Amino acid sequence: ANNLKTSFKKCKNTEFINEDILSYLNSCYHDSNHDSNFNKVIGSIPYQITSPLLHQLADLITRIKIDSITLLIQKEVAKKISAKAPSASYLSNFIQTFFEVRYVVAVPKECFFPIPKVDGAIVKLEPIPQPLVLNRKTPAVEPKKWSSFLHQGFKHPRKMLKKVFDEKILREAGINPPQRPQEIGPESWLKLYNSYKTVN
């Protein structure tokens, strides 16, 4: 942190906060008096906190205006969150509902010291103006409920969706019942979610 402060001392619009990022973002979200005067998130993060960090950032953009998030993460995870149907995953559907995701460049493990076991990659996430909005017209949903619904859908990723959800509701959402979870994208999942909300 001290090295960064020295390198960027001439940058008047930059502040370095030497804290646990997960705890800090949690404070930003839950404390209305918290000083969250930032509009970009940039960082090379410990690979083991990638998923919880992404979920916290998705929560955060519902409260704070953030222009962009640029992260250096594990290459395998970067590919996973930028994947599209028919190779989608729980994580790609969750993240792409909140963000436009761009896989920027791979970063070979030899670029790090000490050298890790896996390669990294840079991804850029740009928040969708109205997160979790289908065609920008239907109401937003809570990230935690959305996450829980997607987890239900991807619990058995190799099973056809009709083994998990009611065929009638799948068809109402425009989804072919024999399809598998990875074969549909965020908009289709959101249609299915809204169909279930209507039924329940």
XYZ file of C-alpha atoms in Angstrom:
200
model
C 0.000 0.000 0.000
C 2.821 2.399 0.823
C 4.487 1.699 -2.540
C 1.227 2.519 -4.333
C 0.835 5.741 -2.397
C 4.342 6.751 -3.449
C 3.798 5.807 -7.110
C 0.514 7.704 -7.357
C 1.267 10.656 -5.090
C 0.743 13.118 -7.956
C -2.733 11.767 -8.717
C -5.118 14.048 -6.865
C -8.206 11.928 -7.580
C -6.818 8.724 -6.060
C -7.057 7.487 -2.480
C -5.627 4.254 -1.105
C -7.488 2.445 1.647
C -5.492 -0.383 3.214
C -8.342 -2.610 4.377
C -9.978 -5.973 3.779
C -11.958 -5.310 0.567
C -14.860 -7.556 1.569
C -15.284 -5.824 4.930
C -14.912 -2.399 3.347
C -17.563 -2.999 0.675
C -19.866 -4.484 3.280
C -19.550 -1.223 5.233
C -20.257 0.803 2.083
C -23.451 -1.131 1.497
C -24.860 -1.325 5.010
C -23.716 1.945 6.577
C -25.572 4.940 5.128
C -22.999 7.265 6.740
C -20.053 5.463 5.171
C -17.849 7.647 2.966
C -18.060 5.770 -0.344
C -16.701 8.514 -2.560
C -15.493 6.415 -5.478
C -16.771 5.496 -8.918
C -14.267 2.892 -10.125
C -12.989 -0.370 -8.699
C -9.616 -1.587 -9.982
C -7.527 -4.348 -8.518
C -5.549 -7.542 -8.602
C -7.366 -9.635 -6.047
C -6.673 -12.862 -4.124
C -8.201 -15.559 -6.311
C -9.991 -17.241 -3.405
C -12.234 -14.213 -2.777
C -13.303 -13.720 -6.414
C -16.830 -15.105 -6.084
C -17.769 -13.373 -2.801
C -16.269 -10.116 -4.094
C -18.274 -10.263 -7.332
C -21.461 -10.912 -5.373
C -20.743 -7.968 -3.076
C -20.081 -5.695 -6.054
C -23.399 -6.754 -7.612
C -25.099 -5.785 -4.342
C -23.147 -2.545 -4.155
C -24.164 -1.169 -7.551
C -27.795 -1.221 -6.465
C -26.868 1.518 -3.965
C -23.753 3.307 -5.264
C -23.082 4.544 -8.804
C -19.976 2.808 -10.103
C -18.789 3.441 -13.659
C -16.579 0.398 -14.091
C -14.871 -2.474 -12.328
C -11.579 -3.836 -13.660
C -10.160 -6.918 -11.973
C -7.217 -9.239 -12.416
C -8.594 -12.660 -11.500
C -7.946 -16.323 -12.205
C -8.111 -17.004 -15.948
C -10.507 -19.917 -15.538
C -12.954 -17.744 -13.583
C -12.589 -14.877 -16.077
C -13.608 -17.239 -18.883
C -16.461 -18.567 -16.779
C -18.035 -15.180 -16.029
C -17.670 -14.006 -19.642
C -19.107 -17.217 -21.119
C -22.318 -17.172 -23.123
C -24.958 -19.823 -23.762
C -24.643 -22.693 -24.602
C -21.570 -22.686 -22.314
C -23.028 -20.503 -19.569
C -22.753 -21.137 -15.836
C -24.411 -19.976 -12.654
C -21.726 -17.307 -12.245
C -21.906 -16.018 -15.836
C -25.701 -15.670 -15.656
C -25.582 -13.947 -12.282
C -22.808 -11.491 -13.196
C -24.051 -10.739 -16.719
C -27.446 -9.763 -15.355
C -25.744 -6.893 -13.529
C -22.785 -6.137 -15.777
C -21.591 -6.009 -19.342
C -18.571 -8.305 -19.102
C -15.472 -7.938 -21.262
C -12.602 -10.405 -21.151
C -9.641 -8.078 -21.739
C -6.418 -10.103 -21.785
C -4.773 -13.158 -20.276
C -1.930 -12.590 -17.803
C 0.538 -15.520 -17.685
C 1.432 -16.768 -14.214
C 5.079 -15.896 -14.926
C 4.119 -12.206 -14.630
C 3.619 -12.674 -10.884
C 6.072 -13.048 -8.038
C 5.979 -15.494 -6.473
C 4.664 -17.468 -9.459
C 1.195 -18.936 -8.757
C -0.037 -22.282 -10.068
C -2.521 -20.793 -12.549
C -2.698 -17.998 -15.134
C -4.647 -14.829 -14.533
C -6.787 -12.616 -16.767
C -8.140 -9.085 -16.705
C -11.894 -8.552 -16.969
C -13.801 -5.288 -17.173
C -17.320 -5.066 -15.790
C -19.550 -2.135 -16.687
C -22.779 -1.941 -14.683
C -25.991 -2.201 -16.652
C -27.891 1.064 -15.980
C -30.833 -0.793 -14.441
C -29.540 -4.069 -12.985
C -31.680 -7.157 -13.309
C -34.143 -5.567 -15.680
C -35.464 -7.620 -18.547
C -35.589 -5.453 -21.669
C -35.275 -2.537 -19.209
C -39.043 -2.641 -18.556
C -39.758 -5.149 -15.788
C -39.034 -4.442 -12.098
C -35.599 -5.217 -10.664
C -35.220 -8.158 -8.288
C -33.122 -8.518 -5.168
C -29.643 -9.951 -5.875
C -29.848 -12.488 -3.034
C -33.178 -13.881 -4.239
C -31.865 -13.912 -7.795
C -28.730 -15.775 -6.696
C -30.819 -18.344 -4.820
C -33.053 -18.922 -7.861
C -30.089 -19.413 -10.197
C -28.457 -21.793 -7.719
C -31.657 -23.850 -7.823
C -31.467 -23.965 -11.614
C -27.798 -24.941 -11.727
C -27.920 -27.432 -8.857
C -27.914 -30.265 -11.403
C -26.250 -28.658 -14.458
C -26.464 -31.768 -16.633
C -30.164 -32.356 -16.056
C -32.793 -31.040 -18.423
C -34.625 -28.032 -17.048
C -37.935 -29.910 -17.096
C -36.490 -32.140 -14.328
C -36.163 -29.044 -12.129
C -38.959 -26.697 -13.206
C -42.571 -27.137 -14.293
C -42.769 -27.637 -18.076
C -45.736 -25.297 -18.448
C -43.878 -22.440 -16.746
C -40.778 -23.137 -18.831
C -42.817 -22.829 -22.032
C -44.476 -19.630 -20.776
C -40.972 -18.214 -20.329
C -40.085 -19.189 -23.897
C -37.726 -21.956 -22.796
C -37.642 -25.393 -24.387
C -38.089 -27.854 -21.456
C -35.387 -30.327 -22.633
C -32.751 -27.560 -22.534
C -30.039 -27.691 -19.894
C -29.101 -24.824 -17.553
C -25.941 -23.815 -19.433
C -27.864 -23.488 -22.697
C -29.811 -20.361 -21.735
C -28.690 -16.822 -20.876
C -29.658 -14.171 -18.303
C -32.738 -12.861 -20.119
C -34.257 -16.341 -20.370
C -33.488 -17.041 -16.723
C -35.111 -13.760 -15.755
C -38.237 -14.595 -17.763
C -38.408 -17.887 -15.893
C -37.876 -16.127 -12.556
C -40.671 -13.648 -13.283
C -42.971 -16.488 -14.358
C -42.419 -18.195 -11.018
C -42.994 -14.957 -9.129
C -46.329 -14.585 -10.922
C -47.364 -18.146 -10.059
C -46.337 -17.814 -6.421
